[in-house]
CSV table of C-alpha atoms and ligand atoms in Angstrom, one decimal:
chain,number,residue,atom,x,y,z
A,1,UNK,CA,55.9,195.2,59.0
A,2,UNK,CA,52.9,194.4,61.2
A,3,UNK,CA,50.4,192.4,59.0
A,4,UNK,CA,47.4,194.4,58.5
A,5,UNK,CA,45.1,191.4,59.6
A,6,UNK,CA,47.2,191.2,63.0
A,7,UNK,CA,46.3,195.0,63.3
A,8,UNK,CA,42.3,194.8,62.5
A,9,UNK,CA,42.3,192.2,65.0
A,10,UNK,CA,44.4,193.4,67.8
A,11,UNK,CA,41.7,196.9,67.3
A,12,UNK,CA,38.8,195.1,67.5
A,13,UNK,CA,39.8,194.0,70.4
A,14,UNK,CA,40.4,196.9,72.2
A,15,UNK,CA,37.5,198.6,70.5
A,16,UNK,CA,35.1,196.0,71.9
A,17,UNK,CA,36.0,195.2,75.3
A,18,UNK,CA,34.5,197.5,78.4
A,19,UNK,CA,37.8,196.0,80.3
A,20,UNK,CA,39.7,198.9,80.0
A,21,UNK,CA,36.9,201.1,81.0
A,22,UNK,CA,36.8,198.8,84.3
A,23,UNK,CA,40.2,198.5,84.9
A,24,UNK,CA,40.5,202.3,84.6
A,25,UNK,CA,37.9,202.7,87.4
A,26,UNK,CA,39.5,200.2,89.7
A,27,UNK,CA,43.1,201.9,89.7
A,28,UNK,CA,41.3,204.8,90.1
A,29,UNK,CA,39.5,203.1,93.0
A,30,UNK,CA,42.8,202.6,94.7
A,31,UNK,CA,43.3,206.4,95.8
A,32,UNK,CA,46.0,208.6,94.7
A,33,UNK,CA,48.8,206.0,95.1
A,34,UNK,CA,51.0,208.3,96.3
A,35,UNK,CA,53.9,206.3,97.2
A,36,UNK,CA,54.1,204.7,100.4
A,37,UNK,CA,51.1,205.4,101.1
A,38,UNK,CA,48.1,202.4,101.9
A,39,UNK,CA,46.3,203.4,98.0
A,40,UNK,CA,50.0,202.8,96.6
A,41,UNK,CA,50.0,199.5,98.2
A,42,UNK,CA,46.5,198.6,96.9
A,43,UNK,CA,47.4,199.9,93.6
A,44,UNK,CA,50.6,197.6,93.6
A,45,UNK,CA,48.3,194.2,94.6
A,46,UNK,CA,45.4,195.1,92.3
A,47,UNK,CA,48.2,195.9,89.3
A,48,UNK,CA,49.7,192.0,90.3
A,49,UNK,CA,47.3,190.6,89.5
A,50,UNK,CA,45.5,192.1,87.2
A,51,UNK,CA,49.0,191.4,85.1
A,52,UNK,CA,49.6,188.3,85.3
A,53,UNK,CA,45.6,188.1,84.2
A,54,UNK,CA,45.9,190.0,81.2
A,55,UNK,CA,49.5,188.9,79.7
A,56,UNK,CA,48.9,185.4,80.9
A,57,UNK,CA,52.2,185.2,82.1
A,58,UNK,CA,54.0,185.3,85.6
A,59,UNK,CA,54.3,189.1,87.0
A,60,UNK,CA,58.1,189.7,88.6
A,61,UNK,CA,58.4,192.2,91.0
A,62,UNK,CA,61.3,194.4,92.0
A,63,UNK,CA,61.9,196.2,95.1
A,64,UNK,CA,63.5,199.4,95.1
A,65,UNK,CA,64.5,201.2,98.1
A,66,UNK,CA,64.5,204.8,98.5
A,67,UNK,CA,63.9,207.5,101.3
A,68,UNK,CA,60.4,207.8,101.5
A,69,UNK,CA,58.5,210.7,102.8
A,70,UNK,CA,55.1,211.4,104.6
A,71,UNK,CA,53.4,214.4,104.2
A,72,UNK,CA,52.0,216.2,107.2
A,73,UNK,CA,49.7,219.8,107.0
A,74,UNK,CA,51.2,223.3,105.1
A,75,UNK,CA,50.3,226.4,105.4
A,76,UNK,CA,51.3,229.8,104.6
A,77,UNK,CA,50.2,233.3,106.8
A,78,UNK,CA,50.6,236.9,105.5
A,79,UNK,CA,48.6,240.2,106.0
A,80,UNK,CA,46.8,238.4,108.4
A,81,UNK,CA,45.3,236.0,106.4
A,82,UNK,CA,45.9,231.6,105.9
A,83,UNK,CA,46.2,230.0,102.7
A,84,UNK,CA,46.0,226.5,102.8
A,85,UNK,CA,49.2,225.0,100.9
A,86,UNK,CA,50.5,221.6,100.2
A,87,UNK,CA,53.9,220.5,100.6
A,88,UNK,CA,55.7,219.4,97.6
A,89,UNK,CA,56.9,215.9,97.6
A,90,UNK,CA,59.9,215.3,100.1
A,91,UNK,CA,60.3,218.9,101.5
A,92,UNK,CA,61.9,219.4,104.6
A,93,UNK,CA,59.8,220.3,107.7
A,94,UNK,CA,60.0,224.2,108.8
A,95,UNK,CA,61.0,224.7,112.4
A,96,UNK,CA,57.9,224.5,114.8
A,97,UNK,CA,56.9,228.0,115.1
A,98,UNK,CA,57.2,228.4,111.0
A,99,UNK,CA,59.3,229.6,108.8
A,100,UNK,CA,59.4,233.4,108.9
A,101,UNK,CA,60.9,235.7,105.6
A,102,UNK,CA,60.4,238.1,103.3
A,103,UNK,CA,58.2,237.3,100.5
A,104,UNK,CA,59.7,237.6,96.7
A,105,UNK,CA,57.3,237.4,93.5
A,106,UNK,CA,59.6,236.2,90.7
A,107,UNK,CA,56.2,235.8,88.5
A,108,UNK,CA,57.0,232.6,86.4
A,109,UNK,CA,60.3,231.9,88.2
A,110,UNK,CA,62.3,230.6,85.4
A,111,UNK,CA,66.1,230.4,85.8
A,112,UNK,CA,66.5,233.5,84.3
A,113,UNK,CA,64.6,235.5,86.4
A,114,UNK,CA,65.5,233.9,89.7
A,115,UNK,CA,69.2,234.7,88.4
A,116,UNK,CA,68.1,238.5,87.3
A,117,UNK,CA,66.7,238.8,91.1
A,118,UNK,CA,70.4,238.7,92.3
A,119,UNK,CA,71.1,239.1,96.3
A,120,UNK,CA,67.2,239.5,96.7
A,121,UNK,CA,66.4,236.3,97.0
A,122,UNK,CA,68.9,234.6,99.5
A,123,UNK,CA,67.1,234.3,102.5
A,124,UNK,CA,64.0,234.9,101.1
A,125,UNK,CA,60.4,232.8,100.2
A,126,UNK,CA,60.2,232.9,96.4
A,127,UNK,CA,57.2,232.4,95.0
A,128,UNK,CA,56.6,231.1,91.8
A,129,UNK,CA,53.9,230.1,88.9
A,130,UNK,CA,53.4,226.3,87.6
A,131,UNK,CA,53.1,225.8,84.0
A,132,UNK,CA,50.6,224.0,82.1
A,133,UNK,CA,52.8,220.4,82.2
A,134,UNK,CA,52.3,219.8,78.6
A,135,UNK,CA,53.4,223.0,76.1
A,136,UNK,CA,55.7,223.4,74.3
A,137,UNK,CA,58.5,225.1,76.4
A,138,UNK,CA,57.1,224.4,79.6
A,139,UNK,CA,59.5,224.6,82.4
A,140,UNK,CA,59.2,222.5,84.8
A,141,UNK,CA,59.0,222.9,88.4
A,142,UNK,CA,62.2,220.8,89.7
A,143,UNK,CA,63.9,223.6,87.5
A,144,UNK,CA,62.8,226.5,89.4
A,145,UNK,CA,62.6,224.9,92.3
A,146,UNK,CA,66.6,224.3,92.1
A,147,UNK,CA,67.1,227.7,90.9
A,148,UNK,CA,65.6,229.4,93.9
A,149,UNK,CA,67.2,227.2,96.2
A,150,UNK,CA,71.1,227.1,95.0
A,151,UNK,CA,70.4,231.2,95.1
A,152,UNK,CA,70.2,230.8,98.4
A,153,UNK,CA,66.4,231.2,99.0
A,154,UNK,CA,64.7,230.1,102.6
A,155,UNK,CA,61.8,228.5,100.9
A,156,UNK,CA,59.9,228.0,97.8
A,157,UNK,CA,56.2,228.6,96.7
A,158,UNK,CA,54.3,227.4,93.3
A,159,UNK,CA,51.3,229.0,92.7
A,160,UNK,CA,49.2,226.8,90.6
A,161,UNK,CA,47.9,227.9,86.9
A,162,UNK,CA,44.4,227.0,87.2
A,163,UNK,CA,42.1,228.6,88.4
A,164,UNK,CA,39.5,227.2,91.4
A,165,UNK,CA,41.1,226.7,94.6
A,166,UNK,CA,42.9,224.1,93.3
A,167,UNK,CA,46.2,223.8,95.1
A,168,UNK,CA,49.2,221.8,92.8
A,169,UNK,CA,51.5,220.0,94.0
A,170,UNK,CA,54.4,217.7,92.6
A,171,UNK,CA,58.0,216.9,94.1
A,172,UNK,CA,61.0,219.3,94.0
A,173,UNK,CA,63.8,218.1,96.0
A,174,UNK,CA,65.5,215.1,96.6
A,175,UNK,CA,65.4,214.7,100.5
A,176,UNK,CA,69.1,216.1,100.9
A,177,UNK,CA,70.6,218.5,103.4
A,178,UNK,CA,70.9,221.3,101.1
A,179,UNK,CA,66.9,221.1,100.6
A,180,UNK,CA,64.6,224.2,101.6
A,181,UNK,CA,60.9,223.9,102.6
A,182,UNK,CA,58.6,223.9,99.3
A,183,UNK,CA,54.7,224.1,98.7
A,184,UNK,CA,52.2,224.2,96.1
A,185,UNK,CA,48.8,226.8,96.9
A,186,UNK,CA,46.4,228.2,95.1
A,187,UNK,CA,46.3,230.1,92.0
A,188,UNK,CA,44.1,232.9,94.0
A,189,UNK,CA,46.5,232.5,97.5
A,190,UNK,CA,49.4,232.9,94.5
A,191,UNK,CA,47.5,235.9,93.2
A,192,UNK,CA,46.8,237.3,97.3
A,193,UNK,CA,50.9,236.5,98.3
A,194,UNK,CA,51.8,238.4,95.1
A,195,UNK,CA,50.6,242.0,96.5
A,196,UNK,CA,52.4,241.0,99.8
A,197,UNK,CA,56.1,240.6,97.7
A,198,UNK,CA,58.9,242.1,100.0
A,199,UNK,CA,56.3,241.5,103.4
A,200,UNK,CA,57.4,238.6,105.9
A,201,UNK,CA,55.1,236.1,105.4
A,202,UNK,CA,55.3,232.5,107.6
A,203,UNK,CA,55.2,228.9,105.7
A,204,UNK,CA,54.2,225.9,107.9
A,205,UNK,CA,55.2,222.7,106.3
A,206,UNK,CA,55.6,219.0,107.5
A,207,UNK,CA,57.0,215.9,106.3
A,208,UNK,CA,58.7,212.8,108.0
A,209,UNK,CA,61.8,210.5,106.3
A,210,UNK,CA,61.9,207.2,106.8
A,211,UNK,CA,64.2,204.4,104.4
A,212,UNK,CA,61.0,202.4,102.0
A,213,UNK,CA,60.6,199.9,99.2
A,214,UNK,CA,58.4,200.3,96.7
A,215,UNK,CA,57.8,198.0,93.8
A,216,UNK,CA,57.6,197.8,90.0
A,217,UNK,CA,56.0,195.2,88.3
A,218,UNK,CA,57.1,193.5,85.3
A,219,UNK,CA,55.6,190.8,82.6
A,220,UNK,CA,57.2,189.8,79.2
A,221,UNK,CA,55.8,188.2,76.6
A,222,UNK,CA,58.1,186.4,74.7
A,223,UNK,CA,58.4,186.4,71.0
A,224,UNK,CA,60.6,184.6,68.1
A,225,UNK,CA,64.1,186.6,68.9
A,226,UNK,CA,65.9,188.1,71.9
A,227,UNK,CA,65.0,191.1,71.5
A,228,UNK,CA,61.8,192.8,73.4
A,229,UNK,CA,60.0,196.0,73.0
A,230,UNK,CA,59.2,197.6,76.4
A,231,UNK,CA,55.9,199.1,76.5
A,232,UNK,CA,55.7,201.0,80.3
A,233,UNK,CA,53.2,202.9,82.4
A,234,UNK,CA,54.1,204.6,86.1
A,235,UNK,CA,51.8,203.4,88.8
A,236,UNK,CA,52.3,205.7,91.5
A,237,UNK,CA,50.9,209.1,91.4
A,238,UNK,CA,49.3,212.1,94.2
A,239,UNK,CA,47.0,212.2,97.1
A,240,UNK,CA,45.4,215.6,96.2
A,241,UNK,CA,42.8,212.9,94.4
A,242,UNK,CA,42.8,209.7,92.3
A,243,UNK,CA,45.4,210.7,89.7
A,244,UNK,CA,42.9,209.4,87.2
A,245,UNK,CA,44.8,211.2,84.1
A,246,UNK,CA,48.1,211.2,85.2
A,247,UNK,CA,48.6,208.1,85.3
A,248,UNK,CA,45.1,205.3,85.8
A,249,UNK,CA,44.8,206.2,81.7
A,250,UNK,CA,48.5,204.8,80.8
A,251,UNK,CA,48.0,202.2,82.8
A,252,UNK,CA,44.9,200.8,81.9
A,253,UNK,CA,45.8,201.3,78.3
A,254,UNK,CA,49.2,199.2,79.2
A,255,UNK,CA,46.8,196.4,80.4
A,256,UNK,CA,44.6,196.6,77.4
A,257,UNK,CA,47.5,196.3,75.0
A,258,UNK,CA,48.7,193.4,76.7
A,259,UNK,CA,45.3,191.7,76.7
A,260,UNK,CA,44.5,192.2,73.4
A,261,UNK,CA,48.0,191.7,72.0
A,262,UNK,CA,49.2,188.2,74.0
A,263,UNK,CA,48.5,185.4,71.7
A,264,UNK,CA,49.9,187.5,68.9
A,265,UNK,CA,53.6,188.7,70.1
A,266,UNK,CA,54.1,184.7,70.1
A,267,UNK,CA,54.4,185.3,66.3
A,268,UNK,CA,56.7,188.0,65.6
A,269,UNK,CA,59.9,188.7,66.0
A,270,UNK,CA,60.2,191.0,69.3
A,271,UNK,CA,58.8,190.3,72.5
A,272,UNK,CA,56.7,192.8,74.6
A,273,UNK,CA,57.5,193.6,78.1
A,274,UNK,CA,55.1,195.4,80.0
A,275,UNK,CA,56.8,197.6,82.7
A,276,UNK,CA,54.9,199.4,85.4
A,277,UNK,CA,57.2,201.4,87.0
A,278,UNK,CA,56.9,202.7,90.7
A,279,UNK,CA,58.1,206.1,92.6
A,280,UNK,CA,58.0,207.9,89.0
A,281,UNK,CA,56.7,210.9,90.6
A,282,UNK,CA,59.8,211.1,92.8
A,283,UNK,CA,61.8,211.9,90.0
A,284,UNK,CA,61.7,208.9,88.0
A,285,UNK,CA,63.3,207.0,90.7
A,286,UNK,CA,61.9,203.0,89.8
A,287,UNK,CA,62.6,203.2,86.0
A,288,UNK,CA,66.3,205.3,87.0
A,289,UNK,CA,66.9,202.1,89.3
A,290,UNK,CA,65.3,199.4,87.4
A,291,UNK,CA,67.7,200.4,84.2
A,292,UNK,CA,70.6,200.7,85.9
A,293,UNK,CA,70.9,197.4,87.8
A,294,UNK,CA,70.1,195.8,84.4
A,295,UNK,CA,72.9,194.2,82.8
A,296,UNK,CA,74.5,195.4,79.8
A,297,UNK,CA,73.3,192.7,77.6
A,298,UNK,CA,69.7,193.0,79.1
A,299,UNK,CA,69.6,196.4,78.1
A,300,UNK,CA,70.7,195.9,74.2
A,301,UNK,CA,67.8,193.6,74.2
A,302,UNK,CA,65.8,196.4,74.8
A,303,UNK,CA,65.2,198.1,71.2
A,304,UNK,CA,62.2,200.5,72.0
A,305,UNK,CA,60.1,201.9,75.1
A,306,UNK,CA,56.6,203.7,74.4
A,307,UNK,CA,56.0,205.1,77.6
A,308,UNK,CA,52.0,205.8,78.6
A,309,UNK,CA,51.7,208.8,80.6
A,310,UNK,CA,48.7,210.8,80.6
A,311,UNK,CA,47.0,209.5,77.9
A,312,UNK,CA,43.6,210.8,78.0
A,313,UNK,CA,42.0,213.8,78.9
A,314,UNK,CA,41.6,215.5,75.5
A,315,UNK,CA,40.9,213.9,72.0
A,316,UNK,CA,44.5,213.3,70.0
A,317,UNK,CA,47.7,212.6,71.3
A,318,UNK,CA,50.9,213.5,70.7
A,319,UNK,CA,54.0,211.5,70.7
A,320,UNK,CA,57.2,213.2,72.5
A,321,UNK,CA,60.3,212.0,71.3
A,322,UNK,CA,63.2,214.5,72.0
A,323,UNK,CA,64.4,214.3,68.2
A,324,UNK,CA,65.5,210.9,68.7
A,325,UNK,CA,67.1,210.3,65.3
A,326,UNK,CA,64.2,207.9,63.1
A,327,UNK,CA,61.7,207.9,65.9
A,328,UNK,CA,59.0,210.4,64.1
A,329,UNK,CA,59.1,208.6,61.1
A,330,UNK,CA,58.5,204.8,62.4
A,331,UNK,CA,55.9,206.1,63.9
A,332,UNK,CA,54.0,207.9,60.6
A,333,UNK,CA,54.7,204.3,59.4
A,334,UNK,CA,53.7,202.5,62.3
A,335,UNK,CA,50.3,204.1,62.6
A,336,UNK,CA,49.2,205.3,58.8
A,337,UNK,CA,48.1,201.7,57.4
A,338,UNK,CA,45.3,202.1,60.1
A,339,UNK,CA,44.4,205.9,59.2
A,340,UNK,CA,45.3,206.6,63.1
A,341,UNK,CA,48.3,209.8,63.6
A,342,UNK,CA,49.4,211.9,66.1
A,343,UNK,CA,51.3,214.8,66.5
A,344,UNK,CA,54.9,214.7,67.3
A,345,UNK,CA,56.6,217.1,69.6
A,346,UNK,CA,60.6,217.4,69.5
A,347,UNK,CA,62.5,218.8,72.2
A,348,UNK,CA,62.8,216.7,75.4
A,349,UNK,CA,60.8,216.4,78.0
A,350,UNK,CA,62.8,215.0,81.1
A,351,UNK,CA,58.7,214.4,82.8
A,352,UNK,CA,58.5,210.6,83.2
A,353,UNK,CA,60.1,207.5,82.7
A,354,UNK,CA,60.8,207.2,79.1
A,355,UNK,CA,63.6,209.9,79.7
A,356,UNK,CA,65.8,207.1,81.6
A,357,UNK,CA,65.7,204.6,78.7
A,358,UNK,CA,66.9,207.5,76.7
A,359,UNK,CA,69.6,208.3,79.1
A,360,UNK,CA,70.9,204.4,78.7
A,361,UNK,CA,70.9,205.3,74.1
A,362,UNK,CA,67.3,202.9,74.3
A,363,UNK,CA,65.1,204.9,72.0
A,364,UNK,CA,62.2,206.0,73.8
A,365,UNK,CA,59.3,208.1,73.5
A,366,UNK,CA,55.9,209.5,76.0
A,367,UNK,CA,52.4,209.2,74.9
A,368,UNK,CA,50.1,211.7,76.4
A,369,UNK,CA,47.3,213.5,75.3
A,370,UNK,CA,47.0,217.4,75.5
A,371,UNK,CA,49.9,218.5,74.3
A,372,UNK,CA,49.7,222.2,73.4
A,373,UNK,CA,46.3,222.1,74.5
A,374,UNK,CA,46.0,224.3,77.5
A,375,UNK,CA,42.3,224.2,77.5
A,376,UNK,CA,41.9,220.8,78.0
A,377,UNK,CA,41.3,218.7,81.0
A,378,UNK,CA,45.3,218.0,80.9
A,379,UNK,CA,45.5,221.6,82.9
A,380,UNK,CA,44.1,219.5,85.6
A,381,UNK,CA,47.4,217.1,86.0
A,382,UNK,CA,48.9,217.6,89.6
A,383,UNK,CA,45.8,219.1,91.4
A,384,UNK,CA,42.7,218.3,93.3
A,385,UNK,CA,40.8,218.0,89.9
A,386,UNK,CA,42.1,215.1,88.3
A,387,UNK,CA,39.3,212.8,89.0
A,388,UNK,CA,37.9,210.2,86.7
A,389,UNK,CA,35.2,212.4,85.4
A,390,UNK,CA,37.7,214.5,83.4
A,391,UNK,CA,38.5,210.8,80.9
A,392,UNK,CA,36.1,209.5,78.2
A,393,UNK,CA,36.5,205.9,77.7
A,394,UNK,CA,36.9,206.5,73.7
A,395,UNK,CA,39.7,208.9,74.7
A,396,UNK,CA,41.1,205.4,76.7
A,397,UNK,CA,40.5,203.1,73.6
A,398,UNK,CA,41.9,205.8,71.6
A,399,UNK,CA,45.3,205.7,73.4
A,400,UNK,CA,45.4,201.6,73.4
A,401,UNK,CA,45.2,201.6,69.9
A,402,UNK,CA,48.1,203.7,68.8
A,403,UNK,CA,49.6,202.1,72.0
A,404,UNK,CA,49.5,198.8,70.1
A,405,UNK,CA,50.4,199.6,66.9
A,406,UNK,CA,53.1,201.5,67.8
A,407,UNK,CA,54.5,198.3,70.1
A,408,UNK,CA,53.4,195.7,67.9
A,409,UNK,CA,54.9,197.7,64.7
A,410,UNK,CA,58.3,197.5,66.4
A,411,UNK,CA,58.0,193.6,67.3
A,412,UNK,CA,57.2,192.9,63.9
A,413,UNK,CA,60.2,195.1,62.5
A,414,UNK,CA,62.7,193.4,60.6
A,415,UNK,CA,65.3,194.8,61.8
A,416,UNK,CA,65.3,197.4,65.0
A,417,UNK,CA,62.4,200.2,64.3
A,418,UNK,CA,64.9,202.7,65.6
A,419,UNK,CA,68.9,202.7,65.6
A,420,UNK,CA,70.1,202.7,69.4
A,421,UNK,CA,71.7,205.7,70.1
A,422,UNK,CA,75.8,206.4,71.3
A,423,UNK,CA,76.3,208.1,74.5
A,424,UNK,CA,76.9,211.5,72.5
A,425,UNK,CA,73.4,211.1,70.8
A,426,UNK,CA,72.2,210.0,74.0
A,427,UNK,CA,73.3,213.2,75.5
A,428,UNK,CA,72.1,215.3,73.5
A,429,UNK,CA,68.7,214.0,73.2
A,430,UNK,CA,68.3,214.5,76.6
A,431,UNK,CA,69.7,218.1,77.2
A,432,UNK,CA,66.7,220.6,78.1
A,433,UNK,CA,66.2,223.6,75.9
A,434,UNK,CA,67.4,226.6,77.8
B,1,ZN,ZN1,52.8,211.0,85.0
């Protein structure tokens, strides 16, 4: 049980500091951080350091190599028209002159329909709709995306949802041979494409390989016992803009938290390890590779992870947490001496890092703000639009405090907030809803 004095003061904090306003500007400052990139690099130094500042306590780094990707110019032409289009993270270059096929509109593109479109679409460009990221049965791109291509499709579209020009983008595949050339383009080239299904249309894409590192960034503070309470935010994000929502807001709340919270973890019985994981947008590859080079015992010490992703944006947030057995009511408890709540979403999302904790039986669970809320400035995640403008720092402070009492309510625990799963209940939190 987290004393309630602890709490009041660990609020006030984060109520009355502008830091988190600041820091939020600064990471935003950095660019889009897509990985690799120079803004990823500046994100990475500026995150160092600003660490170490707020926890007080030396930052470790750790490399992780992976096949990095650049992007180079897309493009698709039909009817004698050009749509500007953006490749989706680590597609494959089409040949020089283009790639030339027939055009299929599979509306939203789930599994199903891609399936129900039978010998039509090998060979073909299959284009598709993105989903609002944050509804309840929302199906994410990577799905489709894998559909279309193990069908045998020539290449894949995503039209985006919004409205404006706005192209989306995301990643899709994972660099291998068996990849096909993917783009994100506008909701109104989406809505032009679709009255050219069955025409040959020509898709212009680029993109160069080359073996990277990128790093996370780690810093614990220690309390009375072994075990620690990871509370994580994914640094790296898109270059359409600044990534401002998804993800400066998790991690300036992450550095609020620690600020506010370091001279009180001391005291109680878990310590807090603030984990900024890298390359999350390439399928969660810095938390997937982080966790497993951990050793077993290093990963029992690890009881909880509140994962900040997109957490502002719209007032409320809502807690995922896959139906991990215990996890909806610690956090009623967690957060009701304070009068704060937040609504709790069940089936799993597989969207950022807090699904490879889950995958090792850690109970874990994603902070974002939005959820079910279509309207809100969460529609903008993945596109040109998500610029600082669309936060409010309330919305920021908001987030940092249920952040806190959430992580400090699980260091204080007597025993572990929430029982660590077996591989079967591990499983089967983290199976997708068909
Ligand atoms: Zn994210």
């Amino acid at each position: 049980m987290l004393h309630p004095e602890i709490a009041a003061r660990v609020l006030g904090r984060i109520w009355a500091s502008p830091r988190i306003v600041e820091d939020f500007a600064a990471i935003c400052a950095t660019g889009g951080r897509f990985a690799g990139t120079e803004s990823e690099r500046r994100a990475v130094a500026w995150l160092a350091a600003r660490l170490g500042e707020a926890t007080g306590r030396p930052v470790q780094r750790e490399a992780i190599a992976y096949r990095g990707w650049t992007r180079g110019p897309a493009c698709v032409r039909a009817g004698g028209a050009e749509w500007p289009a953006q490749a989706l993270g680590r597609s494959p270059a089409t040949p020089a002159g283009g790639l030339v096929a027939p055009l299929l509109d599979l509306g939203r593109g789930t599994p199903a329909q891609i399936a129900a479109a039978g010998d039509a679409v090998r060979g073909a460009v299959v284009l598709v709709r993105h989903e609002f990221m944050l509804g309840t049965g929302h199906m994410h791109r990577r799905r489709k995306y894998e559909a279309a291509r193990d069908a045998g499709a020539a290449a894949f579209l995503i039209a985006c949802h919004e409205p404006g020009l706005l192209k989306v983008t995301g990643s899709a595949g994972d660099g291998g041979p068996d990849n096909i050339p993917c783009a994100g383009i506008s909701a109104e080239a989406g809505a032009a494409l679709a009255r050219l299904s069955g025409e040959r249309v020509t898709l212009f894409t680029e993109g160069v390989f080359e073996d990277r590192s990128a790093d996370n960034l780690f810093a614990t503070i220690d309390g009375t016992g072994e075990q620690l309470v990871v509370l994580s935010a994914h640094i790296d994000g898109h270059d359409l803009a600044q990534s401002a929502i998804d993800n400066a807001s998790g991690l300036a709340c992450a550095l609020a938290v620690a600020e506010a919270a370091r001279d009180v973890v001391p005291g109680l019985a878990r310590g807090l390890q603030l984990a900024l994981f890298n390359i999350e947008e390439w399928a969660l590859l810095g938390s997937a590779a982080h966790l497993a080079a951990l050793a077993p015992a290093e990963r029992m010490r690890r009881v909880l992870n509140v994962n900040l992703d997109s957490v502002a944006g719209a007032e409320g947030l809502a807690a995922l947490t896959s139906g991990v057995p215990g996890m909806a009511g610690f956090l009623r408890d967690a957060l009701a001496p304070a009068g704060l709540d937040l609504a709790i979403a069940e089936p799993f999302f597989g969207n950022s890092d807090h699904a490879n904790f889950l995958r090792h039986g850690i109970p874990a669970l994603r902070l974002c703000a939005g959820f079910d809320r279509p309207g809100s400035n969460l529609r903008f995640l993945l596109t040109s639009a998500d610029t600082p403008d669309k936060v409010r720092p309330e919305q920021l402070k908001h987030a940092a405090s249920v952040a806190a009492l959430i992580a400090l309510s699980a260091c204080a625990a007597p025993m572990a907030p929430v029982p660590r799963m077996d591989a079967a209940t591990a499983a089967r939190v983290t199976t997708p809803q068909a």
